[in-house]
Amino acid sequence: LGLCISRASASVLNLNCCLVLLPMCRVLLAFLRGSQKVASRKTRRLLDKSKTFHVTCGVTICIFSVLHVAAHLVNALNFSENYNEEFLSLNAANYRGEVRQLYLMSVLVPGLTGVIMVLVLFLMCTASTYAIRVSNYDIFWYTHNLFFVFYMLLMLHVSGGVLKYQTNLEEHPPGCFNPNKTLRQNMTVPKSFEEPFPDYTADPFREDLAVAEPFVQNNFMRICSEEPKFQSHFPETWFWISGPLCLYCVERLYRYIRSNKPVTITSVISHPSNVLEVRMMKDDFKARPGQYVILHCPRVSALESHPFTLTMCPTDTKATFGVHLKVVGDWTERFRDLLLLHSNQDTEILPIFQQRRYPKLYVDGPFGSPFEESLNYEVSLCVAGGIGVTPFASVLNMLLNGWQCYKLRRLYFIWVCRDIESFRWFADLLCMLHNKLWQENRPDYINIQLYLSQTDGIQKIIGEKYQALNSRLLIGRPRWKLLLDEIAKCNRRKTIGVFCCGPNKISKILHKLSNSNNSYGTRFEYNKESFS
């Protein structure tokens, strides 16, 4: 039973170790998202679950690793107690009743690599918990990169050759009589043959090779022509993990070459509520609205890098792209200090001729996200919470350059913030888009609703040019059910894309409401931001 469980759990581990790498192939996922000919909308929406799929595979690996280890502990005891003196090459123990089970589990190659892999897996799993990721992201980042050590040990783990199978079944079929052995009672069947033979085929899953009773029919006994020969099983793990591992390594090499040249930082702007805007330029950089990039600054951290959503994408007439990042951790704090040179001013725009003062910054990407689909619906509902507005900023910027070329014909934009100053991050952009649509006689193209969840008496965005936004500023939190019912009523029998980037509480409410039925025949398709 221990052997069956260990082999079955090993098969599950092979499958999941193969699949767990695929969601991390970001270039491949970005290609599938951006290719409407290769993947349909339903297929592309499945890619939104890549992070969930990766976590599921990781949890499965942890569970079946524990089962695999427990089964092998039982096997170690069985190998010691069931020592076979007739077929010595099948034994893993040195003698019958060997009490040094630790020798079997530590000296052999599978034992050593197995113990180390369990330790690596324990570190990766514990550091992946939500509490550690939030409190200290560095621990999660560095321990998760131990996956390469895990895979190298996995390849060595299967090379021990503990389990064996018989190679000469024709010359020595199971249960045959060996004339070279001592005969008993004038060629009668030996007493030992009257009992079931030990299973020396080492393959319990093939019934046709199971150990048989002595082949004696009509006083005829089958004679062995030679001694049994055994050989270790060829490791199957290579077939499972070599393809995804090579694909991942090739992609990482491609990403390294693509991001090897530092970008040119054109300006750095400090916004209210600890938000920093960085505008950059890079040769041959192309991106779609809703995509994100990974920033790496060696002066901040030699190995650490972080994803940030593009708030401005390059166009045919403008090569500049940018990101907004909220200063909430050690990495962003050090990055801000290097860019702003410890400036105490609220806003500082550093001109391009001071470029030499900026640290080197490398950009990897862009990579796909669910928000690329926001322009592919006829009607879209975009809900942002705080800094979660960044994915929609690139969409709004692209609509400012021209909306006629997209399928989108109506956009509902809901933005919830705790303080009034946060709306100033993209107040200019919203006002420009609002004025442009009014001039083009399409004021109904975008429906803007701003919600201030906490108020200290200031209920207007400061500045006369923001009057269009002040009239759309509401105090309190949105009543989501009434809001979605109103949208469904105005868009009967249509499919509406729902996009959310914000707190989990808002995301869960919208997800539940999107899956519920309404009396207007309107279908809501829910999408949520999830960095892979």
PDB file of N, CA and C in Angstrom, residues 310-373:
ATOM      1  N   LEU A 310       0.419  50.525 -16.172  1.00  0.00           N
ATOM      2  CA  LEU A 310       0.670  51.704 -16.996  1.00  0.00           C
ATOM      3  C   LEU A 310      -0.530  52.653 -16.899  1.00  0.00           C
ATOM      4  N   THR A 311      -0.250  53.901 -16.584  1.00  0.00           N
ATOM      5  CA  THR A 311      -1.298  54.926 -16.588  1.00  0.00           C
ATOM      6  C   THR A 311      -1.255  55.774 -17.851  1.00  0.00           C
ATOM      7  N   MET A 312      -0.188  55.616 -18.611  1.00  0.00           N
ATOM      8  CA  MET A 312      -0.048  56.330 -19.884  1.00  0.00           C
ATOM      9  C   MET A 312       0.690  55.416 -20.845  1.00  0.00           C
ATOM     10  N   CYS A 313       0.102  55.139 -21.987  1.00  0.00           N
ATOM     11  CA  CYS A 313       0.703  54.262 -22.989  1.00  0.00           C
ATOM     12  C   CYS A 313       1.269  55.076 -24.146  1.00  0.00           C
ATOM     13  N   PRO A 314       2.333  54.593 -24.776  1.00  0.00           N
ATOM     14  CA  PRO A 314       2.862  55.303 -25.947  1.00  0.00           C
ATOM     15  C   PRO A 314       1.896  55.216 -27.122  1.00  0.00           C
ATOM     16  N   THR A 315       1.870  56.264 -27.928  1.00  0.00           N
ATOM     17  CA  THR A 315       1.003  56.323 -29.114  1.00  0.00           C
ATOM     18  C   THR A 315       1.863  56.546 -30.356  1.00  0.00           C
ATOM     19  N   ASP A 316       1.206  56.698 -31.473  1.00  0.00           N
ATOM     20  CA  ASP A 316       1.932  56.939 -32.728  1.00  0.00           C
ATOM     21  C   ASP A 316       2.644  58.287 -32.726  1.00  0.00           C
ATOM     22  N   THR A 317       2.111  59.241 -31.982  1.00  0.00           N
ATOM     23  CA  THR A 317       2.681  60.590 -31.960  1.00  0.00           C
ATOM     24  C   THR A 317       3.470  60.884 -30.698  1.00  0.00           C
ATOM     25  N   LYS A 318       3.373  60.037 -29.703  1.00  0.00           N
ATOM     26  CA  LYS A 318       4.046  60.300 -28.426  1.00  0.00           C
ATOM     27  C   LYS A 318       4.612  58.999 -27.875  1.00  0.00           C
ATOM     28  N   ALA A 319       5.917  59.011 -27.603  1.00  0.00           N
ATOM     29  CA  ALA A 319       6.595  57.795 -27.136  1.00  0.00           C
ATOM     30  C   ALA A 319       6.640  57.685 -25.624  1.00  0.00           C
ATOM     31  N   THR A 320       6.112  58.663 -24.919  1.00  0.00           N
ATOM     32  CA  THR A 320       6.181  58.662 -23.460  1.00  0.00           C
ATOM     33  C   THR A 320       5.166  57.693 -22.860  1.00  0.00           C
ATOM     34  N   PHE A 321       5.566  56.986 -21.846  1.00  0.00           N
ATOM     35  CA  PHE A 321       4.655  56.162 -21.060  1.00  0.00           C
ATOM     36  C   PHE A 321       4.967  56.385 -19.592  1.00  0.00           C
ATOM     37  N   GLY A 322       4.011  56.084 -18.743  1.00  0.00           N
ATOM     38  CA  GLY A 322       4.204  56.400 -17.333  1.00  0.00           C
ATOM     39  C   GLY A 322       3.444  55.466 -16.406  1.00  0.00           C
ATOM     40  N   VAL A 323       3.825  55.528 -15.125  1.00  0.00           N
ATOM     41  CA  VAL A 323       3.171  54.753 -14.079  1.00  0.00           C
ATOM     42  C   VAL A 323       2.943  55.661 -12.874  1.00  0.00           C
ATOM     43  N   HIS A 324       1.924  55.332 -12.083  1.00  0.00           N
ATOM     44  CA  HIS A 324       1.677  55.949 -10.787  1.00  0.00           C
ATOM     45  C   HIS A 324       1.899  54.886  -9.727  1.00  0.00           C
ATOM     46  N   LEU A 325       2.676  55.196  -8.718  1.00  0.00           N
ATOM     47  CA  LEU A 325       2.914  54.232  -7.651  1.00  0.00           C
ATOM     48  C   LEU A 325       2.671  54.892  -6.296  1.00  0.00           C
ATOM     49  N   LYS A 326       2.037  54.155  -5.414  1.00  0.00           N
ATOM     50  CA  LYS A 326       1.756  54.658  -4.067  1.00  0.00           C
ATOM     51  C   LYS A 326       2.874  54.235  -3.127  1.00  0.00           C
ATOM     52  N   VAL A 327       3.398  55.173  -2.370  1.00  0.00           N
ATOM     53  CA  VAL A 327       4.516  54.912  -1.469  1.00  0.00           C
ATOM     54  C   VAL A 327       3.971  54.273  -0.197  1.00  0.00           C
ATOM     55  N   VAL A 328       4.093  52.945  -0.119  1.00  0.00           N
ATOM     56  CA  VAL A 328       3.525  52.212   1.017  1.00  0.00           C
ATOM     57  C   VAL A 328       4.513  51.229   1.633  1.00  0.00           C
ATOM     58  N   GLY A 329       5.685  51.043   1.058  1.00  0.00           N
ATOM     59  CA  GLY A 329       6.636  50.059   1.582  1.00  0.00           C
ATOM     60  C   GLY A 329       8.065  50.541   1.457  1.00  0.00           C
ATOM     61  N   ASP A 330       8.995  49.682   1.877  1.00  0.00           N
ATOM     62  CA  ASP A 330      10.415  50.043   1.859  1.00  0.00           C
ATOM     63  C   ASP A 330      10.908  50.308   0.444  1.00  0.00           C
ATOM     64  N   TRP A 331      10.495  49.456  -0.503  1.00  0.00           N
ATOM     65  CA  TRP A 331      10.994  49.605  -1.862  1.00  0.00           C
ATOM     66  C   TRP A 331      10.525  50.924  -2.470  1.00  0.00           C
ATOM     67  N   THR A 332       9.245  51.233  -2.338  1.00  0.00           N
ATOM     68  CA  THR A 332       8.727  52.484  -2.913  1.00  0.00           C
ATOM     69  C   THR A 332       9.281  53.703  -2.185  1.00  0.00           C
ATOM     70  N   GLU A 333       9.540  53.583  -0.891  1.00  0.00           N
ATOM     71  CA  GLU A 333      10.116  54.716  -0.156  1.00  0.00           C
ATOM     72  C   GLU A 333      11.531  55.016  -0.636  1.00  0.00           C
ATOM     73  N   ARG A 334      12.338  53.988  -0.793  1.00  0.00           N
ATOM     74  CA  ARG A 334      13.709  54.202  -1.277  1.00  0.00           C
ATOM     75  C   ARG A 334      13.700  54.697  -2.719  1.00  0.00           C
ATOM     76  N   PHE A 335      12.789  54.176  -3.513  1.00  0.00           N
ATOM     77  CA  PHE A 335      12.690  54.604  -4.903  1.00  0.00           C
ATOM     78  C   PHE A 335      12.292  56.077  -4.988  1.00  0.00           C
ATOM     79  N   ARG A 336      11.340  56.493  -4.179  1.00  0.00           N
ATOM     80  CA  ARG A 336      10.930  57.902  -4.167  1.00  0.00           C
ATOM     81  C   ARG A 336      12.082  58.806  -3.736  1.00  0.00           C
ATOM     82  N   ASP A 337      12.812  58.394  -2.706  1.00  0.00           N
ATOM     83  CA  ASP A 337      13.911  59.232  -2.220  1.00  0.00           C
ATOM     84  C   ASP A 337      14.993  59.395  -3.278  1.00  0.00           C
ATOM     85  N   LEU A 338      15.241  58.344  -4.057  1.00  0.00           N
ATOM     86  CA  LEU A 338      16.251  58.459  -5.115  1.00  0.00           C
ATOM     87  C   LEU A 338      15.785  59.369  -6.243  1.00  0.00           C
ATOM     88  N   LEU A 339      14.495  59.349  -6.550  1.00  0.00           N
ATOM     89  CA  LEU A 339      13.984  60.148  -7.659  1.00  0.00           C
ATOM     90  C   LEU A 339      13.814  61.614  -7.288  1.00  0.00           C
ATOM     91  N   LEU A 340      13.305  61.862  -6.105  1.00  0.00           N
ATOM     92  CA  LEU A 340      13.028  63.243  -5.693  1.00  0.00           C
ATOM     93  C   LEU A 340      14.169  63.863  -4.912  1.00  0.00           C
ATOM     94  N   LEU A 341      15.206  63.104  -4.652  1.00  0.00           N
ATOM     95  CA  LEU A 341      16.386  63.634  -3.968  1.00  0.00           C
ATOM     96  C   LEU A 341      16.016  64.265  -2.641  1.00  0.00           C
ATOM     97  N   HIS A 342      15.141  63.580  -1.897  1.00  0.00           N
ATOM     98  CA  HIS A 342      14.706  64.025  -0.572  1.00  0.00           C
ATOM     99  C   HIS A 342      14.083  65.408  -0.618  1.00  0.00           C
ATOM    100  N   SER A 343      13.376  65.701  -1.669  1.00  0.00           N
ATOM    101  CA  SER A 343      12.720  66.999  -1.785  1.00  0.00           C
ATOM    102  C   SER A 343      11.529  67.078  -0.843  1.00  0.00           C
ATOM    103  N   ASN A 344      11.326  68.218  -0.231  1.00  0.00           N
ATOM    104  CA  ASN A 344      10.189  68.444   0.655  1.00  0.00           C
ATOM    105  C   ASN A 344       9.041  69.133  -0.049  1.00  0.00           C
ATOM    106  N   GLN A 345       9.192  69.440  -1.320  1.00  0.00           N
ATOM    107  CA  GLN A 345       8.132  70.094  -2.057  1.00  0.00           C
ATOM    108  C   GLN A 345       7.015  69.101  -2.359  1.00  0.00           C
ATOM    109  N   ASP A 346       5.804  69.623  -2.457  1.00  0.00           N
ATOM    110  CA  ASP A 346       4.663  68.777  -2.767  1.00  0.00           C
ATOM    111  C   ASP A 346       4.722  68.284  -4.202  1.00  0.00           C
ATOM    112  N   THR A 347       5.186  69.124  -5.100  1.00  0.00           N
ATOM    113  CA  THR A 347       5.244  68.747  -6.502  1.00  0.00           C
ATOM    114  C   THR A 347       6.582  69.185  -7.075  1.00  0.00           C
ATOM    115  N   GLU A 348       7.223  68.278  -7.742  1.00  0.00           N
ATOM    116  CA  GLU A 348       8.509  68.586  -8.364  1.00  0.00           C
ATOM    117  C   GLU A 348       8.589  67.892  -9.710  1.00  0.00           C
ATOM    118  N   ILE A 349       8.787  68.668 -10.762  1.00  0.00           N
ATOM    119  CA  ILE A 349       8.972  68.118 -12.096  1.00  0.00           C
ATOM    120  C   ILE A 349      10.417  68.363 -12.485  1.00  0.00           C
ATOM    121  N   LEU A 350      11.166  67.300 -12.632  1.00  0.00           N
ATOM    122  CA  LEU A 350      12.572  67.419 -12.972  1.00  0.00           C
ATOM    123  C   LEU A 350      12.729  67.352 -14.481  1.00  0.00           C
ATOM    124  N   PRO A 351      13.299  68.378 -15.106  1.00  0.00           N
ATOM    125  CA  PRO A 351      13.404  68.395 -16.570  1.00  0.00           C
ATOM    126  C   PRO A 351      14.365  67.336 -17.066  1.00  0.00           C
ATOM    127  N   ILE A 352      14.305  67.122 -18.378  1.00  0.00           N
ATOM    128  CA  ILE A 352      15.062  66.032 -18.979  1.00  0.00           C
ATOM    129  C   ILE A 352      16.561  66.300 -18.967  1.00  0.00           C
ATOM    130  N   PHE A 353      16.980  67.580 -18.896  1.00  0.00           N
ATOM    131  CA  PHE A 353      18.418  67.839 -18.905  1.00  0.00           C
ATOM    132  C   PHE A 353      19.063  67.449 -17.572  1.00  0.00           C
ATOM    133  N   GLN A 354      18.255  67.128 -16.546  1.00  0.00           N
ATOM    134  CA  GLN A 354      18.805  66.629 -15.298  1.00  0.00           C
ATOM    135  C   GLN A 354      18.751  65.102 -15.231  1.00  0.00           C
ATOM    136  N   GLN A 355      18.671  64.474 -16.388  1.00  0.00           N
ATOM    137  CA  GLN A 355      18.539  63.024 -16.464  1.00  0.00           C
ATOM    138  C   GLN A 355      19.661  62.303 -15.741  1.00  0.00           C
ATOM    139  N   ARG A 356      20.865  62.847 -15.729  1.00  0.00           N
ATOM    140  CA  ARG A 356      22.000  62.156 -15.123  1.00  0.00           C
ATOM    141  C   ARG A 356      21.839  61.973 -13.616  1.00  0.00           C
ATOM    142  N   ARG A 357      20.915  62.710 -13.010  1.00  0.00           N
ATOM    143  CA  ARG A 357      20.715  62.603 -11.580  1.00  0.00           C
ATOM    144  C   ARG A 357      19.788  61.448 -11.225  1.00  0.00           C
ATOM    145  N   TYR A 358      19.104  60.896 -12.198  1.00  0.00           N
ATOM    146  CA  TYR A 358      18.200  59.792 -11.916  1.00  0.00           C
ATOM    147  C   TYR A 358      18.977  58.491 -11.800  1.00  0.00           C
ATOM    148  N   PRO A 359      18.512  57.588 -10.966  1.00  0.00           N
ATOM    149  CA  PRO A 359      19.131  56.250 -10.939  1.00  0.00           C
ATOM    150  C   PRO A 359      18.715  55.451 -12.166  1.00  0.00           C
ATOM    151  N   LYS A 360      19.473  54.423 -12.460  1.00  0.00           N
ATOM    152  CA  LYS A 360      19.124  53.562 -13.583  1.00  0.00           C
ATOM    153  C   LYS A 360      17.848  52.787 -13.262  1.00  0.00           C
ATOM    154  N   LEU A 361      16.955  52.754 -14.237  1.00  0.00           N
ATOM    155  CA  LEU A 361      15.674  52.082 -14.065  1.00  0.00           C
ATOM    156  C   LEU A 361      15.438  51.172 -15.266  1.00  0.00           C
ATOM    157  N   TYR A 362      15.121  49.927 -14.995  1.00  0.00           N
ATOM    158  CA  TYR A 362      14.877  48.954 -16.054  1.00  0.00           C
ATOM    159  C   TYR A 362      13.403  48.560 -16.037  1.00  0.00           C
ATOM    160  N   VAL A 363      12.834  48.426 -17.223  1.00  0.00           N
ATOM    161  CA  VAL A 363      11.416  48.115 -17.368  1.00  0.00           C
ATOM    162  C   VAL A 363      11.287  46.790 -18.107  1.00  0.00           C
ATOM    163  N   ASP A 364      10.578  45.856 -17.501  1.00  0.00           N
ATOM    164  CA  ASP A 364      10.287  44.563 -18.112  1.00  0.00           C
ATOM    165  C   ASP A 364       8.803  44.529 -18.447  1.00  0.00           C
ATOM    166  N   GLY A 365       8.499  44.249 -19.685  1.00  0.00           N
ATOM    167  CA  GLY A 365       7.092  44.209 -20.087  1.00  0.00           C
ATOM    168  C   GLY A 365       6.897  44.865 -21.449  1.00  0.00           C
ATOM    169  N   PRO A 366       5.646  45.139 -21.778  1.00  0.00           N
ATOM    170  CA  PRO A 366       4.451  45.061 -20.926  1.00  0.00           C
ATOM    171  C   PRO A 366       3.860  43.646 -20.882  1.00  0.00           C
ATOM    172  N   PHE A 367       2.988  43.447 -19.874  1.00  0.00           N
ATOM    173  CA  PHE A 367       2.295  42.187 -19.680  1.00  0.00           C
ATOM    174  C   PHE A 367       0.794  42.435 -19.639  1.00  0.00           C
ATOM    175  N   GLY A 368       0.050  41.390 -19.962  1.00  0.00           N
ATOM    176  CA  GLY A 368      -1.394  41.531 -20.095  1.00  0.00           C
ATOM    177  C   GLY A 368      -2.125  41.545 -18.767  1.00  0.00           C
ATOM    178  N   SER A 369      -3.324  42.116 -18.790  1.00  0.00           N
ATOM    179  CA  SER A 369      -4.205  42.146 -17.627  1.00  0.00           C
ATOM    180  C   SER A 369      -5.650  42.113 -18.112  1.00  0.00           C
ATOM    181  N   PRO A 370      -6.609  41.842 -17.231  1.00  0.00           N
ATOM    182  CA  PRO A 370      -8.014  41.786 -17.654  1.00  0.00           C
ATOM    183  C   PRO A 370      -8.533  43.088 -18.249  1.00  0.00           C
ATOM    184  N   PHE A 371      -7.927  44.211 -17.906  1.00  0.00           N
ATOM    185  CA  PHE A 371      -8.467  45.500 -18.323  1.00  0.00           C
ATOM    186  C   PHE A 371      -8.232  45.807 -19.797  1.00  0.00           C
ATOM    187  N   GLU A 372      -7.466  44.970 -20.454  1.00  0.00           N
ATOM    188  CA  GLU A 372      -7.351  45.122 -21.899  1.00  0.00           C
ATOM    189  C   GLU A 372      -8.691  44.901 -22.586  1.00  0.00           C
ATOM    190  N   GLU A 373      -9.580  44.144 -21.949  1.00  0.00           N
ATOM    191  CA  GLU A 373     -10.884  43.841 -22.544  1.00  0.00           C
ATOM    192  C   GLU A 373     -11.886  44.974 -22.369  1.00  0.00           C
TER     193      GLU A 373
END
